[in-house]
mmCIF file of C-alpha atoms and ligand atoms in Angstrom:
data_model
loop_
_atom_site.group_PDB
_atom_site.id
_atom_site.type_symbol
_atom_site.label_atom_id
_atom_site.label_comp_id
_atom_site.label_asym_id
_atom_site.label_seq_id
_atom_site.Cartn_x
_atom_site.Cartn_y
_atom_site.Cartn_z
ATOM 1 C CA UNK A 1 7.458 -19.611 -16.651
ATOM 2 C CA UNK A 2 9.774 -17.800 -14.165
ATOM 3 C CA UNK A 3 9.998 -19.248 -11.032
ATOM 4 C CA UNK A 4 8.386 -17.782 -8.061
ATOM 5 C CA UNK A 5 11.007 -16.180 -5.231
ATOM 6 C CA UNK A 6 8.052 -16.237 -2.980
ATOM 7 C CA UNK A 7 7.936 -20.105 -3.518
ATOM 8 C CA UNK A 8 11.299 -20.513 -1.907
ATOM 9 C CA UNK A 9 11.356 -18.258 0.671
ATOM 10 C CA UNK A 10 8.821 -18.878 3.639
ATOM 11 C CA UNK A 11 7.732 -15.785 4.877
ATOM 12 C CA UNK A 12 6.516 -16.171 8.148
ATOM 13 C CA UNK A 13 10.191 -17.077 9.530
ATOM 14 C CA UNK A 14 12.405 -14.151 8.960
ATOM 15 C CA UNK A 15 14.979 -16.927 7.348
ATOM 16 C CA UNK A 16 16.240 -16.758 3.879
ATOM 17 C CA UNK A 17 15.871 -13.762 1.202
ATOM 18 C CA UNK A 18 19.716 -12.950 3.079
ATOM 19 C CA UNK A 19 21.041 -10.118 1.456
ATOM 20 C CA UNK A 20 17.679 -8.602 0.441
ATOM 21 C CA UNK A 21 15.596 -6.006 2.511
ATOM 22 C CA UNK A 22 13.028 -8.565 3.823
ATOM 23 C CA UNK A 23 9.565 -7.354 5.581
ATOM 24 C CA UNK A 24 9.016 -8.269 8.903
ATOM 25 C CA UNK A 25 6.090 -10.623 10.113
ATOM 26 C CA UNK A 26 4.225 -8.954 12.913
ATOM 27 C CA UNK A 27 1.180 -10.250 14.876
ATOM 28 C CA UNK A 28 -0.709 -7.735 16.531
ATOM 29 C CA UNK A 29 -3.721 -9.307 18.448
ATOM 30 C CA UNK A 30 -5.229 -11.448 15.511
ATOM 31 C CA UNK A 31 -4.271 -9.693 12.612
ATOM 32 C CA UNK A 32 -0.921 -11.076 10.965
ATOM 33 C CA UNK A 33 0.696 -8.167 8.753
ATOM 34 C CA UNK A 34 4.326 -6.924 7.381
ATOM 35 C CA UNK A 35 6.058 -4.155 8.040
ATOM 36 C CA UNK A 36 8.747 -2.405 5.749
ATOM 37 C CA UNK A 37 11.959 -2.659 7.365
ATOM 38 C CA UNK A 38 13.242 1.138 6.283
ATOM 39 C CA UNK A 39 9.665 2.458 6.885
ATOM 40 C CA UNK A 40 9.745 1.189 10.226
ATOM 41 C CA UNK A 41 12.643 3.372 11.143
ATOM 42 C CA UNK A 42 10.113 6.348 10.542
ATOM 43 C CA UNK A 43 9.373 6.881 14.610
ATOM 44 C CA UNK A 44 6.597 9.115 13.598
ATOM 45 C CA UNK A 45 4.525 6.755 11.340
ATOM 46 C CA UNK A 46 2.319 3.489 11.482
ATOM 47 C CA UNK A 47 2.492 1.838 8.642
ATOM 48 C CA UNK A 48 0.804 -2.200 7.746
ATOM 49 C CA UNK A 49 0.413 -4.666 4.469
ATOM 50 C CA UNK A 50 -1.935 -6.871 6.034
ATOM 51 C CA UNK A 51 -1.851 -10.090 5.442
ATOM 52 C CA UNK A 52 -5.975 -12.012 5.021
ATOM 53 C CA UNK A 53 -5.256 -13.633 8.379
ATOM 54 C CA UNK A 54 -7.053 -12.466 11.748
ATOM 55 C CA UNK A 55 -10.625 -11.543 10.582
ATOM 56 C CA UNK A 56 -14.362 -13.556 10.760
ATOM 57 C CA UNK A 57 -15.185 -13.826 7.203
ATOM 58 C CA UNK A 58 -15.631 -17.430 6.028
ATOM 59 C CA UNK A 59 -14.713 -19.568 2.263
ATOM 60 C CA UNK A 60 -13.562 -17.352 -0.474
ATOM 61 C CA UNK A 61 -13.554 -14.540 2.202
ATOM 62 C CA UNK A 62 -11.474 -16.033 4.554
ATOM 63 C CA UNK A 63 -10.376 -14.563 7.417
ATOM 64 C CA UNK A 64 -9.715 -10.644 7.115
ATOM 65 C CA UNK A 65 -11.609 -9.057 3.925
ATOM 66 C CA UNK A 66 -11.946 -4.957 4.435
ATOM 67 C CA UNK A 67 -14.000 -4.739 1.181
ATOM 68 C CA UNK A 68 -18.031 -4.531 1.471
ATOM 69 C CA UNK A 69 -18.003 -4.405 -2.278
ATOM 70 C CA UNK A 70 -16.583 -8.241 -3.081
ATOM 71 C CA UNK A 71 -20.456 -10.200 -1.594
ATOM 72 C CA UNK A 72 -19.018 -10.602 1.576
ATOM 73 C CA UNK A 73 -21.233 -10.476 4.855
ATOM 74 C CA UNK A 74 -21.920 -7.229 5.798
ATOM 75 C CA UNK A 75 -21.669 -7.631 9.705
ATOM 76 C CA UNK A 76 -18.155 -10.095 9.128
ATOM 77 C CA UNK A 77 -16.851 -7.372 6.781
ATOM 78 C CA UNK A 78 -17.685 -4.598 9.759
ATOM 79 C CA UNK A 79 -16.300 -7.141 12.386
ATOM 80 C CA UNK A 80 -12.972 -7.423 10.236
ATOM 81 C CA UNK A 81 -12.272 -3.506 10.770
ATOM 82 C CA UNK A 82 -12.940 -3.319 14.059
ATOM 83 C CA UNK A 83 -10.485 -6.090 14.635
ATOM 84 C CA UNK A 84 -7.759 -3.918 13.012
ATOM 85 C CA UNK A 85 -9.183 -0.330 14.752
ATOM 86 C CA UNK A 86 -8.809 -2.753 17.935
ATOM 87 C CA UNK A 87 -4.991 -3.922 17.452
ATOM 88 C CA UNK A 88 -3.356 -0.818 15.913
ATOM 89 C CA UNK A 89 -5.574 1.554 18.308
ATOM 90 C CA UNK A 90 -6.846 3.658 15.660
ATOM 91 C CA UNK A 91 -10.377 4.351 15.970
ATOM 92 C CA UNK A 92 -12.444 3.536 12.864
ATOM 93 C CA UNK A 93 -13.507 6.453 11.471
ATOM 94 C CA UNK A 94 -9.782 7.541 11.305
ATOM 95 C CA UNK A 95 -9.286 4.961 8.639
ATOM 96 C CA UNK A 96 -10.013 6.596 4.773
ATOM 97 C CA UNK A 97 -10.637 4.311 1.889
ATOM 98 C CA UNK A 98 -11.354 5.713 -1.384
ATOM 99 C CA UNK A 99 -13.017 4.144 -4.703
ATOM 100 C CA UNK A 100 -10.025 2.357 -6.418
ATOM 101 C CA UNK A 101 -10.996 2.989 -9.806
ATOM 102 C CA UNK A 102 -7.624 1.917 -11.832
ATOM 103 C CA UNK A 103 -7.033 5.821 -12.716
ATOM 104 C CA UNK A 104 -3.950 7.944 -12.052
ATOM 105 C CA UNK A 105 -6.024 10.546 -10.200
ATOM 106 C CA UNK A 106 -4.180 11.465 -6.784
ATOM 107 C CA UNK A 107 -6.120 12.711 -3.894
ATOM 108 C CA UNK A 108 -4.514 15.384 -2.075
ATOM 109 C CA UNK A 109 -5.356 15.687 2.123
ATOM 110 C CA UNK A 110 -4.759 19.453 3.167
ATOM 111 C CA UNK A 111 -3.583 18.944 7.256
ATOM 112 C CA UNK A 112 -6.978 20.692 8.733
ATOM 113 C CA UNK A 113 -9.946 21.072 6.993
ATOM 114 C CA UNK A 114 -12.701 19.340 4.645
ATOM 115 C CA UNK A 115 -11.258 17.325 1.869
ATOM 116 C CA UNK A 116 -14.172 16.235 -0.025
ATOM 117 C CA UNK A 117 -17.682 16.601 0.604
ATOM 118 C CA UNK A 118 -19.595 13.673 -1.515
ATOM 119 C CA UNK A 119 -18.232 10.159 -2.320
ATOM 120 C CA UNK A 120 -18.242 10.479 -5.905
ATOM 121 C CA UNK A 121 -15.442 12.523 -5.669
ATOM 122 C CA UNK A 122 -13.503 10.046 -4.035
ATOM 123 C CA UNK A 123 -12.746 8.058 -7.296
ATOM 124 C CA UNK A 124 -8.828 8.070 -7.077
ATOM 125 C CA UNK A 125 -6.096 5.768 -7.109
ATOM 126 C CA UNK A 126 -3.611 7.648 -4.809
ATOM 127 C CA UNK A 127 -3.673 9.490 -1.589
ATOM 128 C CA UNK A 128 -0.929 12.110 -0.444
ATOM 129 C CA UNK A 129 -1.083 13.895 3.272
ATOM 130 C CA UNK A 130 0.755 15.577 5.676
ATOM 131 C CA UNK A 131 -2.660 14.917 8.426
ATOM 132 C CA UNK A 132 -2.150 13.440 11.295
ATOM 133 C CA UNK A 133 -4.425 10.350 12.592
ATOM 134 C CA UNK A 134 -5.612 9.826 9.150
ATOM 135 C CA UNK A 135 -5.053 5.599 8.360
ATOM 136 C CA UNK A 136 -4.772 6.159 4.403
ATOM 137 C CA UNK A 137 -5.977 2.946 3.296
ATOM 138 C CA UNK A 138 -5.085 0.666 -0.219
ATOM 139 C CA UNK A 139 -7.297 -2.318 -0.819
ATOM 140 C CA UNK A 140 -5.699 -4.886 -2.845
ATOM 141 C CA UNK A 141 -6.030 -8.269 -4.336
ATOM 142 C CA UNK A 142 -3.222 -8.837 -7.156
ATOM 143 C CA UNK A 143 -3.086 -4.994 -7.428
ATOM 144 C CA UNK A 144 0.610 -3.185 -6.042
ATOM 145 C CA UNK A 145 0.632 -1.472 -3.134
ATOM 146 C CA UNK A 146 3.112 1.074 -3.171
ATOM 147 C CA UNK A 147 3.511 3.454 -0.108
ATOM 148 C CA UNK A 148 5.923 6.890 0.097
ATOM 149 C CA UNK A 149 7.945 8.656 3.120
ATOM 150 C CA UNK A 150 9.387 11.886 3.285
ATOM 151 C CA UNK A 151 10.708 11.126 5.960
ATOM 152 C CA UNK A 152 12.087 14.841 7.053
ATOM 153 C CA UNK A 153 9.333 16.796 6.177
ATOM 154 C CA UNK A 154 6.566 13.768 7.475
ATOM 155 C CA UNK A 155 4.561 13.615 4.634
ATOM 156 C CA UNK A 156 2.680 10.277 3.020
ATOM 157 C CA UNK A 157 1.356 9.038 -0.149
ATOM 158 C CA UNK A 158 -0.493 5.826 -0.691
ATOM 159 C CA UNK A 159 -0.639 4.560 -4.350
ATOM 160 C CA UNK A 160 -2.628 1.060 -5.459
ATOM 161 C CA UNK A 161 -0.950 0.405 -8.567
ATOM 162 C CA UNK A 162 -2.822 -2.177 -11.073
ATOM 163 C CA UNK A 163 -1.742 -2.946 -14.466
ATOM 164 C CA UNK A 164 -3.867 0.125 -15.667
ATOM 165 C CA UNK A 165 -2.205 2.453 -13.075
ATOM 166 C CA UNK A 166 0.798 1.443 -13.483
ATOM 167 C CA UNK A 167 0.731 2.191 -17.194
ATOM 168 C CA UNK A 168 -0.419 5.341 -16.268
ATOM 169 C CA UNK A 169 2.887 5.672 -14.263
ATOM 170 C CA UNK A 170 1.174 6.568 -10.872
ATOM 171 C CA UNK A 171 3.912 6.064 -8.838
ATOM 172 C CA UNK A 172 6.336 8.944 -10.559
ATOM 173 C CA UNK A 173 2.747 11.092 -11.232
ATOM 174 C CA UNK A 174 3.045 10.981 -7.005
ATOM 175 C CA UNK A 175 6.830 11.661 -6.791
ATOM 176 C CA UNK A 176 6.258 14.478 -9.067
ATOM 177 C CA UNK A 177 3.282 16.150 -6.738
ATOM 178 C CA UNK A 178 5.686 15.367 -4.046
ATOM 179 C CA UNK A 179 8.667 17.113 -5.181
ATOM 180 C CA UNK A 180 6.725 20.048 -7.002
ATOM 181 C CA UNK A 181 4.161 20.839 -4.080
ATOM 182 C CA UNK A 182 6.039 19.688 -0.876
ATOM 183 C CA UNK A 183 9.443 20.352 -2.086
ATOM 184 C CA UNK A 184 10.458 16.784 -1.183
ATOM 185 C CA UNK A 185 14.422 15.969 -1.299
ATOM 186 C CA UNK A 186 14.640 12.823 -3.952
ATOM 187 C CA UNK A 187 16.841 11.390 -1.087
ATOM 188 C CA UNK A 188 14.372 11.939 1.313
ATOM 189 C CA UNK A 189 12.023 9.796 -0.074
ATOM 190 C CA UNK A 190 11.971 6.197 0.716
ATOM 191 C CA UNK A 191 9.477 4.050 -0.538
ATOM 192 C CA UNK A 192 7.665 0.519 0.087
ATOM 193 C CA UNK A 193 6.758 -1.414 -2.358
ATOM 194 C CA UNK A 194 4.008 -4.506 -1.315
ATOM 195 C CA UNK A 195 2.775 -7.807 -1.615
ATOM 196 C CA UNK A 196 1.671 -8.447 -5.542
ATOM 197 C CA UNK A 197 1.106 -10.789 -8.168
ATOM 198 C CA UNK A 198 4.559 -11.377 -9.121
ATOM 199 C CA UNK A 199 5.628 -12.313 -12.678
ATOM 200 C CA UNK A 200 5.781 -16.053 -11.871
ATOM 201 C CA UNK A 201 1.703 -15.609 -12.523
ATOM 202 C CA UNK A 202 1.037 -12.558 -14.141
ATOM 203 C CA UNK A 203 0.620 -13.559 -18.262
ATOM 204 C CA UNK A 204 -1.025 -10.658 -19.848
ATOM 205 C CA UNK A 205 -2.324 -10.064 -24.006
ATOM 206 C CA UNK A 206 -0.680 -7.891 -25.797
ATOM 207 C CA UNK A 207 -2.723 -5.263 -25.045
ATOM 208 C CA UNK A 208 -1.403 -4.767 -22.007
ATOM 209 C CA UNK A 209 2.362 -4.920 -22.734
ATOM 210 C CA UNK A 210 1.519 -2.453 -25.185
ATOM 211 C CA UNK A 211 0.369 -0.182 -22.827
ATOM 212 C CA UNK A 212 3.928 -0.491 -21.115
ATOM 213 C CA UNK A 213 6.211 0.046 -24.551
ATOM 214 C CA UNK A 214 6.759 2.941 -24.069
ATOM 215 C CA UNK A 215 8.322 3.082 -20.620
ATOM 216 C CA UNK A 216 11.703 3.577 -20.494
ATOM 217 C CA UNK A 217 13.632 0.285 -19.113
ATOM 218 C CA UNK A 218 10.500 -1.908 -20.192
ATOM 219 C CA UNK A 219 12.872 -4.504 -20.705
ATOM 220 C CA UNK A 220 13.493 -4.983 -16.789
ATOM 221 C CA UNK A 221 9.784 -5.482 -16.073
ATOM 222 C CA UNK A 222 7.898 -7.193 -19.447
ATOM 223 C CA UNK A 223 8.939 -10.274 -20.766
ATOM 224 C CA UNK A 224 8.235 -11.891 -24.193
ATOM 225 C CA UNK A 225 6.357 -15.465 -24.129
ATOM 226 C CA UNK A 226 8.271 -16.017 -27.485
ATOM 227 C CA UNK A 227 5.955 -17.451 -30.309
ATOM 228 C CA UNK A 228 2.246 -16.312 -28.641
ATOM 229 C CA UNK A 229 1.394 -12.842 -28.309
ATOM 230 C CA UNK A 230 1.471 -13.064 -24.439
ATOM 231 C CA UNK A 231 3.971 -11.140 -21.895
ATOM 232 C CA UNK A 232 4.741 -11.928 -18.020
ATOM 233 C CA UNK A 233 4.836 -8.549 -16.806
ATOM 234 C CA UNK A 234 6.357 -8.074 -13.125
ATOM 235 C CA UNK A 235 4.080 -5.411 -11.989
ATOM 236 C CA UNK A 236 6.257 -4.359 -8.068
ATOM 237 C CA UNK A 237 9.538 -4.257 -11.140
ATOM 238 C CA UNK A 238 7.666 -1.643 -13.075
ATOM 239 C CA UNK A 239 6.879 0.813 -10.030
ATOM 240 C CA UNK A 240 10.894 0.149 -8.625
ATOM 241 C CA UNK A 241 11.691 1.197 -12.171
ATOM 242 C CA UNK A 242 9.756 4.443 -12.277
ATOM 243 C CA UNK A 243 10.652 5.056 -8.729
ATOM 244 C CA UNK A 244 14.555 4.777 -10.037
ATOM 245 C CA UNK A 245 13.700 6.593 -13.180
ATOM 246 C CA UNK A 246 12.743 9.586 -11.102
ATOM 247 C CA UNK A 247 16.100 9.767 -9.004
ATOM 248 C CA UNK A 248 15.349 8.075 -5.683
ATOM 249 C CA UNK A 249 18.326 6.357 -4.436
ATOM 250 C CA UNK A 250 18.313 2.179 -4.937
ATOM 251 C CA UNK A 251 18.655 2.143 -0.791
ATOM 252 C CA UNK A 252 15.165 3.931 -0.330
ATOM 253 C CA UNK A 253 13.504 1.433 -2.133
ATOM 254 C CA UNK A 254 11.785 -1.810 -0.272
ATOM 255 C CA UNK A 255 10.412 -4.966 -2.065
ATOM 256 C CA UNK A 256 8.236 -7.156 -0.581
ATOM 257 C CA UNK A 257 9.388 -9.487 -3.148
ATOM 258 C CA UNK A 258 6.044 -11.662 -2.280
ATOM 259 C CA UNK A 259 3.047 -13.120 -4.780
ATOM 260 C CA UNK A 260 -0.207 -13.107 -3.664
ATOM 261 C CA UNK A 261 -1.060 -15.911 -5.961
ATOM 262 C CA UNK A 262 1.408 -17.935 -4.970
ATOM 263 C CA UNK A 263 0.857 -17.379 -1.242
ATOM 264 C CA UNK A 264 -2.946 -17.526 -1.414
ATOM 265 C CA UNK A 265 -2.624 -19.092 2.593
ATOM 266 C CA UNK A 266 -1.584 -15.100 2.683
ATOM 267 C CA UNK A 267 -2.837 -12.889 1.131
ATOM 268 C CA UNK A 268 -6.274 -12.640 -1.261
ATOM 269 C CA UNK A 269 -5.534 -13.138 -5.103
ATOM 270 C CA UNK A 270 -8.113 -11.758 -7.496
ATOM 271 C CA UNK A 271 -6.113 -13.878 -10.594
ATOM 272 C CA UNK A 272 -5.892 -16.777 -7.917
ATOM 273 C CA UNK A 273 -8.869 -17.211 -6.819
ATOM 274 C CA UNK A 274 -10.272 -17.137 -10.349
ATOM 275 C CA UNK A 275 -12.779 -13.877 -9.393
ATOM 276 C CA UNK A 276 -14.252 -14.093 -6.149
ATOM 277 C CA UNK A 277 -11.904 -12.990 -3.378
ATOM 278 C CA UNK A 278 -11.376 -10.716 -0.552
ATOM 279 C CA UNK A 279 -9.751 -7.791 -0.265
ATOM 280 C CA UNK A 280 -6.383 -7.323 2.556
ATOM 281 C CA UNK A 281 -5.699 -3.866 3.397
ATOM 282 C CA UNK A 282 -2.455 -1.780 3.195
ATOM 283 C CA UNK A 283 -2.693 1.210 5.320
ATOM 284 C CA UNK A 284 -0.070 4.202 6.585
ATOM 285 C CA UNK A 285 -1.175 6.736 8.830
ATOM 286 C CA UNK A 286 1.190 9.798 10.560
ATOM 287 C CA UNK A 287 0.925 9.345 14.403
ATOM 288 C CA UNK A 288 -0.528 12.380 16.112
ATOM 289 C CA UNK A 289 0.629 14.636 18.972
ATOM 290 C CA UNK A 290 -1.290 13.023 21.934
ATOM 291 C CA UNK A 291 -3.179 16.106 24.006
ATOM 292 C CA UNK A 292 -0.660 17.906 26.299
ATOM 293 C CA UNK A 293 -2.380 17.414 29.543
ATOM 294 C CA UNK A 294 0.438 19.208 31.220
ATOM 295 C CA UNK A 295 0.178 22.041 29.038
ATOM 296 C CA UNK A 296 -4.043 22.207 29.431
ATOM 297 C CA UNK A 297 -3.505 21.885 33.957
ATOM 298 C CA UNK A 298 -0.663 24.723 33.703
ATOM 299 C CA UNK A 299 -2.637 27.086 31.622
ATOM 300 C CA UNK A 300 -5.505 26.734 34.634
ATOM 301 C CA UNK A 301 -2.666 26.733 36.907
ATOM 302 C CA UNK A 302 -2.324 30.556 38.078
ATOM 303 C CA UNK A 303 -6.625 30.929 38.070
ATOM 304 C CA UNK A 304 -6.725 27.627 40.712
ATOM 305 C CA UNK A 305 -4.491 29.527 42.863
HETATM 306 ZN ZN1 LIG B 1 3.382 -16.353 -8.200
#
């Protein structure tokens, strides 16, 4: 077995991981979350990879499960968002969460407009915008969340990245829609890469690794149990690889470098927990323009007089 990084280096202290881009511990009201340190430097964005700490629901729930879809108490589960509307100052029906369905089908937010009109057509595993006040939301338990910047042209993609998805090479599917339809520099792009299961406690069959073989630096990310047909696969390596694959510079890159199995005080761990968990939430959302008051009293200006 490899041995855990997360195991070594306590989180909730801002010591160790020297040398390393480490995410900062924030406590906003109840809820305890991390921040990227490069995304962070975007002014115009609000960005979060909550932790589970800071909500109402109890046992294998406990405290802040966003998902209404793990047997979780309805009313707690409702409780737990408005917690998070409350701290960040989002309202709640600016928040978007889509079906996670372990796909590689990317859901594109035009800035104005409609952008889907029943629920089964919100089966995706990806969400890219340039709208404003729109929390685009990644529910995760195990599962990568993997969040992208341009951070010139303001535009966002959230990607939850399982083994599946990542197989499917979601996160370079997403570079690709944002270089192609935004134009997006490759420098330009920075991107945040989430708490996970690390490889310290992710053994998978050889189904799975074969689903991986043919990725190009496979090597860096899947690793042979010699004499069993198991692998350890490091699941936040094999998104930084297709993230370097397509071009984006090392220094745009951000690794949590955290296990949600190991640091089930933390975070929710599907593998962890054996089944029955919670779900934390990763969310980014572009800050809007507040109303222009000034603007609105000057344009009645000259008729008051
Ligand atoms: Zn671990």
């Amino acid at each position: 077995m490899v041995e855990c990084p997360s195991l070594i280096q306590p989180l909730l202290t801002g010591k160790a991981n020297e040398g390393k881009s480490m995410f900062r511990s924030v406590k906003n009201h109840s809820i305890e979350y991390l921040e990227s340190p490069l995304l962070s430097k975007c002014d115009f964005l609000t960005h979060a990879f909550c932790t589970r700490l800071g909500g109402v629901s109890e046992n294998e729930y406990a405290s802040l499960n966003i998902s209404f879809k793990e047997g979780d108490e309805e009313g707690k589960v409702l409780h737990n968002w408005n917690r998070i509307a409350m701290a960040f100052a989002i309202p709640l029906e600016q928040f978007l969460v889509v079906n996670q369905v372990h796909g590689d089908d990317v859901l594109v937010i035009p800035p104005y407009g409609d952008f889907f009109s029943t629920r089964a057509e919100l089966n995706h595993d990806a969400i890219v915008t340039n709208r404003t006040n729109l929390a685009v939301c990644i529910k995760t338990a195990d599962c990568v969340p993997v969040f992208f910047v341009d951070r010139i042209k303001k535009i966002i993609a959230v990607v939850h990245a399982g083994w599946r998805s990542s197989a499917l090479e979601i996160s370079a599917k997403v570079i690709r829609l944002l270089r192609e339809k935004y134009g997006s520099a490759k420098q330009d792009i920075l991107a945040a890469i989430g708490p996970a299961i690390g490889r310290c406690c992710f053994e998978v069959d050889g189904t799975t690794a074969d689903a991986f073989f043919n990725q190009k630096n496979n090597e860096e990310f899947l690793f042979s149990c010699f004499g069993t047909n198991k692998w350890i696969l490091d699941l936040a390596g094999a998104n930084r690889r297709q993230i370097l694959n397509c071009d984006i510079p090392e220094e745009n890159i951000d690794v949590a470098d955290l296990c949600t199995s190991c640091r089930q005080d933390l975070f929710f761990s599907h593998r962890g927990s054996g089944g029955i968990t919670g779900r934390q939430v990763n969310f980014m959302m572009i800050k809007g323009d507040a109303p222009c008051r000034v603007l609105t009293i000057g344009d009645e200006y000259p008729r008051i007089q």
